[in-house]
PDB file of C-alpha atoms in Angstrom:
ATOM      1  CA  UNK A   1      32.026 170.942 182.764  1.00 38.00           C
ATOM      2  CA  UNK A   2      33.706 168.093 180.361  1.00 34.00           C
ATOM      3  CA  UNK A   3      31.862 169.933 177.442  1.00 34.00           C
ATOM      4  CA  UNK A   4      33.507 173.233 178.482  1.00 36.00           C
ATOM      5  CA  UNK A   5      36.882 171.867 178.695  1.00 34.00           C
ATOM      6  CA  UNK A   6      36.951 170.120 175.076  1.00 33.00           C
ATOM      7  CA  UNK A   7      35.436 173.181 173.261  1.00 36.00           C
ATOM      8  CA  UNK A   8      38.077 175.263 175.027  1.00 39.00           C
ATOM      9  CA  UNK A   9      40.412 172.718 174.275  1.00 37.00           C
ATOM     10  CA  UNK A  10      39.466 172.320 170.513  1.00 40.00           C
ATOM     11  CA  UNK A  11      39.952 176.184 170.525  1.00 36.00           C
ATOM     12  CA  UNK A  12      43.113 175.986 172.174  1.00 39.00           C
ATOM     13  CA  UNK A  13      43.804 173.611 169.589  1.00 37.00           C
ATOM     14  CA  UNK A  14      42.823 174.636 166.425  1.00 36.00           C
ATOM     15  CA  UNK A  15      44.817 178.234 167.046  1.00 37.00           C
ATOM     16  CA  UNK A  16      47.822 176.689 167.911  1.00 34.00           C
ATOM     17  CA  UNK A  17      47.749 174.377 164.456  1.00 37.00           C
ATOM     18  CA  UNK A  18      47.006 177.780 163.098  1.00 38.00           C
ATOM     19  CA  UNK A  19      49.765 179.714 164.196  1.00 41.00           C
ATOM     20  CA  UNK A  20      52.139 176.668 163.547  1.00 38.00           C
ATOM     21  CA  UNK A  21      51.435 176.257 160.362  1.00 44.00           C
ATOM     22  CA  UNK A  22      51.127 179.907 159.770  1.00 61.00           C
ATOM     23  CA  UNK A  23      54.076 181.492 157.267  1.00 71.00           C
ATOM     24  CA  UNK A  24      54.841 185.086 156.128  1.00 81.00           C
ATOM     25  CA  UNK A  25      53.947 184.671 152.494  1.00 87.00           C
ATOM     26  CA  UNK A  26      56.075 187.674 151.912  1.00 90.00           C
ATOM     27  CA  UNK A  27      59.370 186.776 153.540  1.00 94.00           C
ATOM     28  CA  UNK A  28      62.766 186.843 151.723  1.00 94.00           C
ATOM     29  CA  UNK A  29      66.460 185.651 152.607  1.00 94.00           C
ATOM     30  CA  UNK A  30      68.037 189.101 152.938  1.00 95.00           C
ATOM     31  CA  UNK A  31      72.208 188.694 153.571  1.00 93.00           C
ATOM     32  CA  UNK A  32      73.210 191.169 156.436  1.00 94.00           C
ATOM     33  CA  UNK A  33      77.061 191.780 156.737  1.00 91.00           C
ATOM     34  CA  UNK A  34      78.403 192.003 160.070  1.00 92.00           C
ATOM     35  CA  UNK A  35      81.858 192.889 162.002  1.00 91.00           C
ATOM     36  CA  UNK A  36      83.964 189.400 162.299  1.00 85.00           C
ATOM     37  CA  UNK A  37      83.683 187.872 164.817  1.00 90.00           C
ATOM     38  CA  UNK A  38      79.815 189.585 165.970  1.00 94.00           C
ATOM     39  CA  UNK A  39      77.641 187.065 163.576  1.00 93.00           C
ATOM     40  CA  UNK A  40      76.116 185.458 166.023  1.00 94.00           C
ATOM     41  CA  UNK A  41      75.713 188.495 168.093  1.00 94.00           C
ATOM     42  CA  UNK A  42      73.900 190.152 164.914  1.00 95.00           C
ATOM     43  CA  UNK A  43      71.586 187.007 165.012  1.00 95.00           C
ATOM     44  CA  UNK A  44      70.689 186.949 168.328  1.00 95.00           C
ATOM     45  CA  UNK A  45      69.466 191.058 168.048  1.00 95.00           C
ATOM     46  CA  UNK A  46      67.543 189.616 164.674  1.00 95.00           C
ATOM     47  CA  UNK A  47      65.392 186.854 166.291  1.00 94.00           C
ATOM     48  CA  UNK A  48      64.538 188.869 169.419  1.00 94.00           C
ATOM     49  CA  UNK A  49      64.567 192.874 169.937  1.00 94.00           C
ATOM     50  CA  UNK A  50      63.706 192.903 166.158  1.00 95.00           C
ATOM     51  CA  UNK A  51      61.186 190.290 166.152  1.00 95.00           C
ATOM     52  CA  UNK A  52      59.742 191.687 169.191  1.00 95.00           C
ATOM     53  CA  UNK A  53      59.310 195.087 167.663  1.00 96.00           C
ATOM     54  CA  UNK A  54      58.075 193.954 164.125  1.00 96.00           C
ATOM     55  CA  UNK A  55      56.109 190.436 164.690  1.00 94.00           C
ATOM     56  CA  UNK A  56      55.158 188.709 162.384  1.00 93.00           C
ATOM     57  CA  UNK A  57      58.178 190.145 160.020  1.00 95.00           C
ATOM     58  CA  UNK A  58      61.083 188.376 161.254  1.00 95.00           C
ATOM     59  CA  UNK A  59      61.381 185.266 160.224  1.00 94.00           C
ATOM     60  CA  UNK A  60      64.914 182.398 160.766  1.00 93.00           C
ATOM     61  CA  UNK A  61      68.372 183.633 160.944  1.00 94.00           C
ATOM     62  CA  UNK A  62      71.147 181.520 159.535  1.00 93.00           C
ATOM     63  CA  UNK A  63      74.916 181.753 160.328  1.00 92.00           C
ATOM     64  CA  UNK A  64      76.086 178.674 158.236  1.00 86.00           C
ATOM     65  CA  UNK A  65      79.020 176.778 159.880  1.00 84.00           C
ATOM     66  CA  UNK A  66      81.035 173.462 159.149  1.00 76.00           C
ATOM     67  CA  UNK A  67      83.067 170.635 161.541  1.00 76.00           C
ATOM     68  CA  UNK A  68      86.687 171.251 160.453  1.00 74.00           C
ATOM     69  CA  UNK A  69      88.869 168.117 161.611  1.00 71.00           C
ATOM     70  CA  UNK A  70      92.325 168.566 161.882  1.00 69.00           C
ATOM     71  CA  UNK A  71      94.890 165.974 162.985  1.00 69.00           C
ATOM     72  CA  UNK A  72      98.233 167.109 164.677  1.00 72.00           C
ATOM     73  CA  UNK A  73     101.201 164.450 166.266  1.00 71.00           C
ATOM     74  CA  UNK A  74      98.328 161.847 165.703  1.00 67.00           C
ATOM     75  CA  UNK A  75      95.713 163.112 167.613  1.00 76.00           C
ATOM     76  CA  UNK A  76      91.957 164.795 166.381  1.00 73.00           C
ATOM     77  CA  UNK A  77      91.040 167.828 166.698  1.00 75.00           C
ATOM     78  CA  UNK A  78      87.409 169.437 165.607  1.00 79.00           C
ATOM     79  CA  UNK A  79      86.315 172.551 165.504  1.00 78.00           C
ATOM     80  CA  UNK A  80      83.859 174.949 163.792  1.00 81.00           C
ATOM     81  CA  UNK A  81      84.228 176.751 160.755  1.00 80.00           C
ATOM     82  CA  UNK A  82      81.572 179.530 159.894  1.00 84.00           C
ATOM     83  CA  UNK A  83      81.326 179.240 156.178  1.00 81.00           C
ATOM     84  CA  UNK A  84      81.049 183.065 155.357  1.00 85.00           C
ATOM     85  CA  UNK A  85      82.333 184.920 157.509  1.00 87.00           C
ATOM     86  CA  UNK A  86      80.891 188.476 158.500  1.00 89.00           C
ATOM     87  CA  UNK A  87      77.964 187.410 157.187  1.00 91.00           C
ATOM     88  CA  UNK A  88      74.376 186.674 158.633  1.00 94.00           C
ATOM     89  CA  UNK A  89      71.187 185.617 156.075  1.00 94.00           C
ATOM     90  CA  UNK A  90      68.047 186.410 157.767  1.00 95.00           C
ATOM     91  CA  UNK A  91      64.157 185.910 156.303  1.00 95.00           C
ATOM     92  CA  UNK A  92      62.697 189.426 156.548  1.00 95.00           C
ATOM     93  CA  UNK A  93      59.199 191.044 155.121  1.00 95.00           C
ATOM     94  CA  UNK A  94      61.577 194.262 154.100  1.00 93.00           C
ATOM     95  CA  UNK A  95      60.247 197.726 155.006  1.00 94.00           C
ATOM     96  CA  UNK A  96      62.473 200.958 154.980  1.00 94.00           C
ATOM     97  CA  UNK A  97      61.808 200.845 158.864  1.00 95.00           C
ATOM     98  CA  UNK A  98      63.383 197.519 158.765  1.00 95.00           C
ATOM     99  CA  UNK A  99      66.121 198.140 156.827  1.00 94.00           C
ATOM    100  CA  UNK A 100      67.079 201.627 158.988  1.00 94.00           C
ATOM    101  CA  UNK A 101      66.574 199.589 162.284  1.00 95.00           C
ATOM    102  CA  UNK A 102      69.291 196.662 160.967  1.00 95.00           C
ATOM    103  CA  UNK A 103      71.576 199.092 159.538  1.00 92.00           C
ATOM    104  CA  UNK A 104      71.883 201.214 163.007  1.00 93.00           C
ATOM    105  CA  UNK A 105      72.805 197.562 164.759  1.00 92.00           C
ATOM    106  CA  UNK A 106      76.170 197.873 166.713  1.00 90.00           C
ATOM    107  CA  UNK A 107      78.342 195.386 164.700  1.00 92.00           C
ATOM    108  CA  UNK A 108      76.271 195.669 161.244  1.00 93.00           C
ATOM    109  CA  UNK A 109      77.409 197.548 158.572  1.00 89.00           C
ATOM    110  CA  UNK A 110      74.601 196.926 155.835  1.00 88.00           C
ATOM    111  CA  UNK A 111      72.820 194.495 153.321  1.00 90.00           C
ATOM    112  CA  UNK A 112      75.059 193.590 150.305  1.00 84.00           C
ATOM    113  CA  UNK A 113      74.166 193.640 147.492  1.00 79.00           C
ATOM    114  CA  UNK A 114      72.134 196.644 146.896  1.00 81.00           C
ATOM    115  CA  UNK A 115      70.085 198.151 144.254  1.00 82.00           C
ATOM    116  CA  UNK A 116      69.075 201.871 144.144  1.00 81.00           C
ATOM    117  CA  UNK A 117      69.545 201.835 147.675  1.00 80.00           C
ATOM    118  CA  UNK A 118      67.453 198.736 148.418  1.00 87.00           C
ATOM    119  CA  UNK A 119      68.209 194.981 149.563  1.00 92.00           C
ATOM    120  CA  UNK A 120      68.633 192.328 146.878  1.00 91.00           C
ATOM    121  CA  UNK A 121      66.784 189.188 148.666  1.00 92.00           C
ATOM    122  CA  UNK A 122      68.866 186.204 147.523  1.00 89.00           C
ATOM    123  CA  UNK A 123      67.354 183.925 144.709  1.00 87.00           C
ATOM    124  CA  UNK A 124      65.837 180.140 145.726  1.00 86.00           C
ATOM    125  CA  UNK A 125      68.464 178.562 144.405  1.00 84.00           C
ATOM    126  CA  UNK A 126      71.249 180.284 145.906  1.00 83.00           C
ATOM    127  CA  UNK A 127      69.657 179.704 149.683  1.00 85.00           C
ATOM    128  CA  UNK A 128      68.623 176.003 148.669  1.00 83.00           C
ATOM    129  CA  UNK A 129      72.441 175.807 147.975  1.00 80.00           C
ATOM    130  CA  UNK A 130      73.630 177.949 151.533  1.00 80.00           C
ATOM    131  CA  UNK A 131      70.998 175.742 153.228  1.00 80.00           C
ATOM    132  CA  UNK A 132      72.371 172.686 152.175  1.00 76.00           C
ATOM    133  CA  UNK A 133      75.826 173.052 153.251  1.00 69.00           C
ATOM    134  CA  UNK A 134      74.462 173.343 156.723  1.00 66.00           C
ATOM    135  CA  UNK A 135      72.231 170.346 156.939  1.00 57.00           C
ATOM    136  CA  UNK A 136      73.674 167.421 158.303  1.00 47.00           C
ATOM    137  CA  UNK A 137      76.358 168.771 159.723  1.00 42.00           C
ATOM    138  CA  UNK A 138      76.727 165.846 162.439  1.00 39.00           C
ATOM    139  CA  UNK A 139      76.932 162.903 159.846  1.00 43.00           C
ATOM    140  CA  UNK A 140      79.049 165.060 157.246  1.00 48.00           C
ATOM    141  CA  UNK A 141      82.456 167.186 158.295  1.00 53.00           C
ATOM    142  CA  UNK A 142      84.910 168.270 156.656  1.00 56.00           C
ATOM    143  CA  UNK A 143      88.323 166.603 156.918  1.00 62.00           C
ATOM    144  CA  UNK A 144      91.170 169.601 157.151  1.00 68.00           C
ATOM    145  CA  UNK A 145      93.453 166.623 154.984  1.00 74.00           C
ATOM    146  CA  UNK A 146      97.156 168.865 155.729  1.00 76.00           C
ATOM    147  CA  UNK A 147      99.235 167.084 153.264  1.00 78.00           C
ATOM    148  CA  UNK A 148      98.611 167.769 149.063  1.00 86.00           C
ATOM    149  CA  UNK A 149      98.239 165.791 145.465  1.00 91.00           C
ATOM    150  CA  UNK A 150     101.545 165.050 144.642  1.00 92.00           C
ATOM    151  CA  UNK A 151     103.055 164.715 148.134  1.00 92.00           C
ATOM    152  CA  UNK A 152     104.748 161.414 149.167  1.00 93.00           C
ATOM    153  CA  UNK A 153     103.749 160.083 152.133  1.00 91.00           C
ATOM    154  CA  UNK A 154     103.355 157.070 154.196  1.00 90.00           C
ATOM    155  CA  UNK A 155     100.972 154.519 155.157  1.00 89.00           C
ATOM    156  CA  UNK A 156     101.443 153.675 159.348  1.00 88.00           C
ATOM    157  CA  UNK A 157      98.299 150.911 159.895  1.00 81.00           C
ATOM    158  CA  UNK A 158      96.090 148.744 157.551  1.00 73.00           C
ATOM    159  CA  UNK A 159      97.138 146.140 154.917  1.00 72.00           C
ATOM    160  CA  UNK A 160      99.673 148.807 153.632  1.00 79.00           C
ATOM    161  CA  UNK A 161     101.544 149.277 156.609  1.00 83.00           C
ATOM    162  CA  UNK A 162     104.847 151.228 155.968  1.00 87.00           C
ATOM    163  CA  UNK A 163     104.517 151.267 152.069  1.00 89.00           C
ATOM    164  CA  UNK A 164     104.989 154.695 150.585  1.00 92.00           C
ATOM    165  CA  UNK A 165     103.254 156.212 148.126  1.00 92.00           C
ATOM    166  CA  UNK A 166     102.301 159.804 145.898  1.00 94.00           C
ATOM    167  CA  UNK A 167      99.089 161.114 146.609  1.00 93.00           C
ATOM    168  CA  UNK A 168      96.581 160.905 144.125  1.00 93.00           C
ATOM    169  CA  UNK A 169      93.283 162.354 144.991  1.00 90.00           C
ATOM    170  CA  UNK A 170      92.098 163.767 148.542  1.00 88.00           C
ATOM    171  CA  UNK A 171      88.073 163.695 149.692  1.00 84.00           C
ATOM    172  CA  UNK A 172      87.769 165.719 152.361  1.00 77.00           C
ATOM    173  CA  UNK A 173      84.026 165.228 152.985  1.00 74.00           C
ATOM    174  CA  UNK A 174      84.723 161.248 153.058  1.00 76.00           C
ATOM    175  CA  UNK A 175      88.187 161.847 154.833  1.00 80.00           C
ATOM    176  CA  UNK A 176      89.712 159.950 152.526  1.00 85.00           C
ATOM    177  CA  UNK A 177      92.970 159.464 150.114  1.00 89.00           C
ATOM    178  CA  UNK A 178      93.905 157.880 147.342  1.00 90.00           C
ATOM    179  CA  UNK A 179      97.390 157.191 146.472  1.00 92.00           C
ATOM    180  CA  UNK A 180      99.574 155.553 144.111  1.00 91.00           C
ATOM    181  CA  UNK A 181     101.927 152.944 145.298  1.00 88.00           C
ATOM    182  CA  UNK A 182     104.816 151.482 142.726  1.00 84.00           C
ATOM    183  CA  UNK A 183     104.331 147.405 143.664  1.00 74.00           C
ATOM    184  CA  UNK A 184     106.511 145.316 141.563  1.00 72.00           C
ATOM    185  CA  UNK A 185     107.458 147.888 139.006  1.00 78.00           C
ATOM    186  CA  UNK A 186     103.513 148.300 138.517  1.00 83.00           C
ATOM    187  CA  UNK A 187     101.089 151.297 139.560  1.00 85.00           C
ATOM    188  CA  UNK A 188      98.714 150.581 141.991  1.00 82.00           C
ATOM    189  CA  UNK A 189      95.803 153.141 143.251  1.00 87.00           C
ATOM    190  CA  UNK A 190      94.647 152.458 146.488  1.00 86.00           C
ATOM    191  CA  UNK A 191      92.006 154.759 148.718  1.00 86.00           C
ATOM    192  CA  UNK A 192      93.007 155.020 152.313  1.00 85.00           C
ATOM    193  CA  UNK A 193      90.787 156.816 155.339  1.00 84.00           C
ATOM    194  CA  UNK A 194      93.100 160.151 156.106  1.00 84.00           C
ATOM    195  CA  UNK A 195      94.044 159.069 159.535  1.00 83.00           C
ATOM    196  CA  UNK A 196      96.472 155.982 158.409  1.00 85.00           C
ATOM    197  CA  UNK A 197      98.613 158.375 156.737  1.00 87.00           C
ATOM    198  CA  UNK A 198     101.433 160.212 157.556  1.00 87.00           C
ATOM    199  CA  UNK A 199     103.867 162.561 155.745  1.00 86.00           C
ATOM    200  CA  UNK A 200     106.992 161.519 154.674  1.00 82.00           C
TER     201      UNK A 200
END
């Protein structure tokens, strides 16, 4: 009986590893353009009445999406940002079944860019790059910074408290600032975190 159970298990085992590991050799990044507003929508149809009718052929979906910060009468406010809008990149082993069954999708209204009637897949490069602005997306966010280089504005805590000064240089990925304050008739560039400034 323990015999049965660890060859079964082993089995169980070694075709689970299998299908794991397991990869469509023949998948592409394909870009599908959706209404606004129906991305995720589109997606959802992609990874399951799709999938379920070609197995195997389907592969990840990606709607790419940042953390937009915005602050307003000195409070935070976050929210998310898809990054191309009307747009959803999918991994697809293309067939002209395929492509008829995606373009008939409510809320899809075809692949850009084509050739001779045919899907372009995207190059490695270009989905290494859309894949990368989506990684991390809980340690890096974008700071929605609402003032501009050359602005005046003021600084309201810190070591700099109430001095005034012309912005220099904005990183929105750091959420910071750096601006030029005039002390004793000489320039001095100081980088400030977004949120202990104000405009004047």
């Amino acid at each position: 009986m323990t015999v049965e159970v660890l060859e079964n298990s082993g089995i169980e085992a070694a075709e689970i590893g299998a299908e794991s590991d397991q990869k469509n050799q023949n998948f592409k990044w394909y870009v599908v353009h959706s209404f606004s507003g129906y991305e995720q929508k589109v997606a959802k149809f992609l990874e399951g009445q799709l999938l379920r009718r070609y197995p195997g052929r389907i592969g990840k979906t990606l709607v790419p999406t940042e953390d937009i910060t915005h602050r307003r009468n000195g409070k935070e406010y976050i929210r998310e940002k898809k990054l191309y809008p009307g747009y959803v990149f999918v991994e697809l082993e293309i067939s002209d079944e395929i492509i008829m069954d995606i373009r008939a999708m409510n809320n899809v209204s075809g692949f850009p860019p084509m050739n001779r009637g045919k899907p372009v897949p995207l190059t490695g490069p270009d989905m290494n790059r859309i894949q990368g602005q989506t990684t991390g997306d809980s340690e890096k966010k974008i700071v929605r910074i609402q003032f501009k280089v050359g602005q005046s504005v003021r600084v309201t805590d810190g070591p700099f408290r109430n001095f005034t000064g012309v912005v220099e240089h904005i990183n929105a990925e750091r959420g910071k600032v750096k601006i030029i304050f005039t002390i004793f008739g000489r320039k001095a560039p100081v980088e400030i975190d977004y949120k202990q400034v104000r405009m004047v």
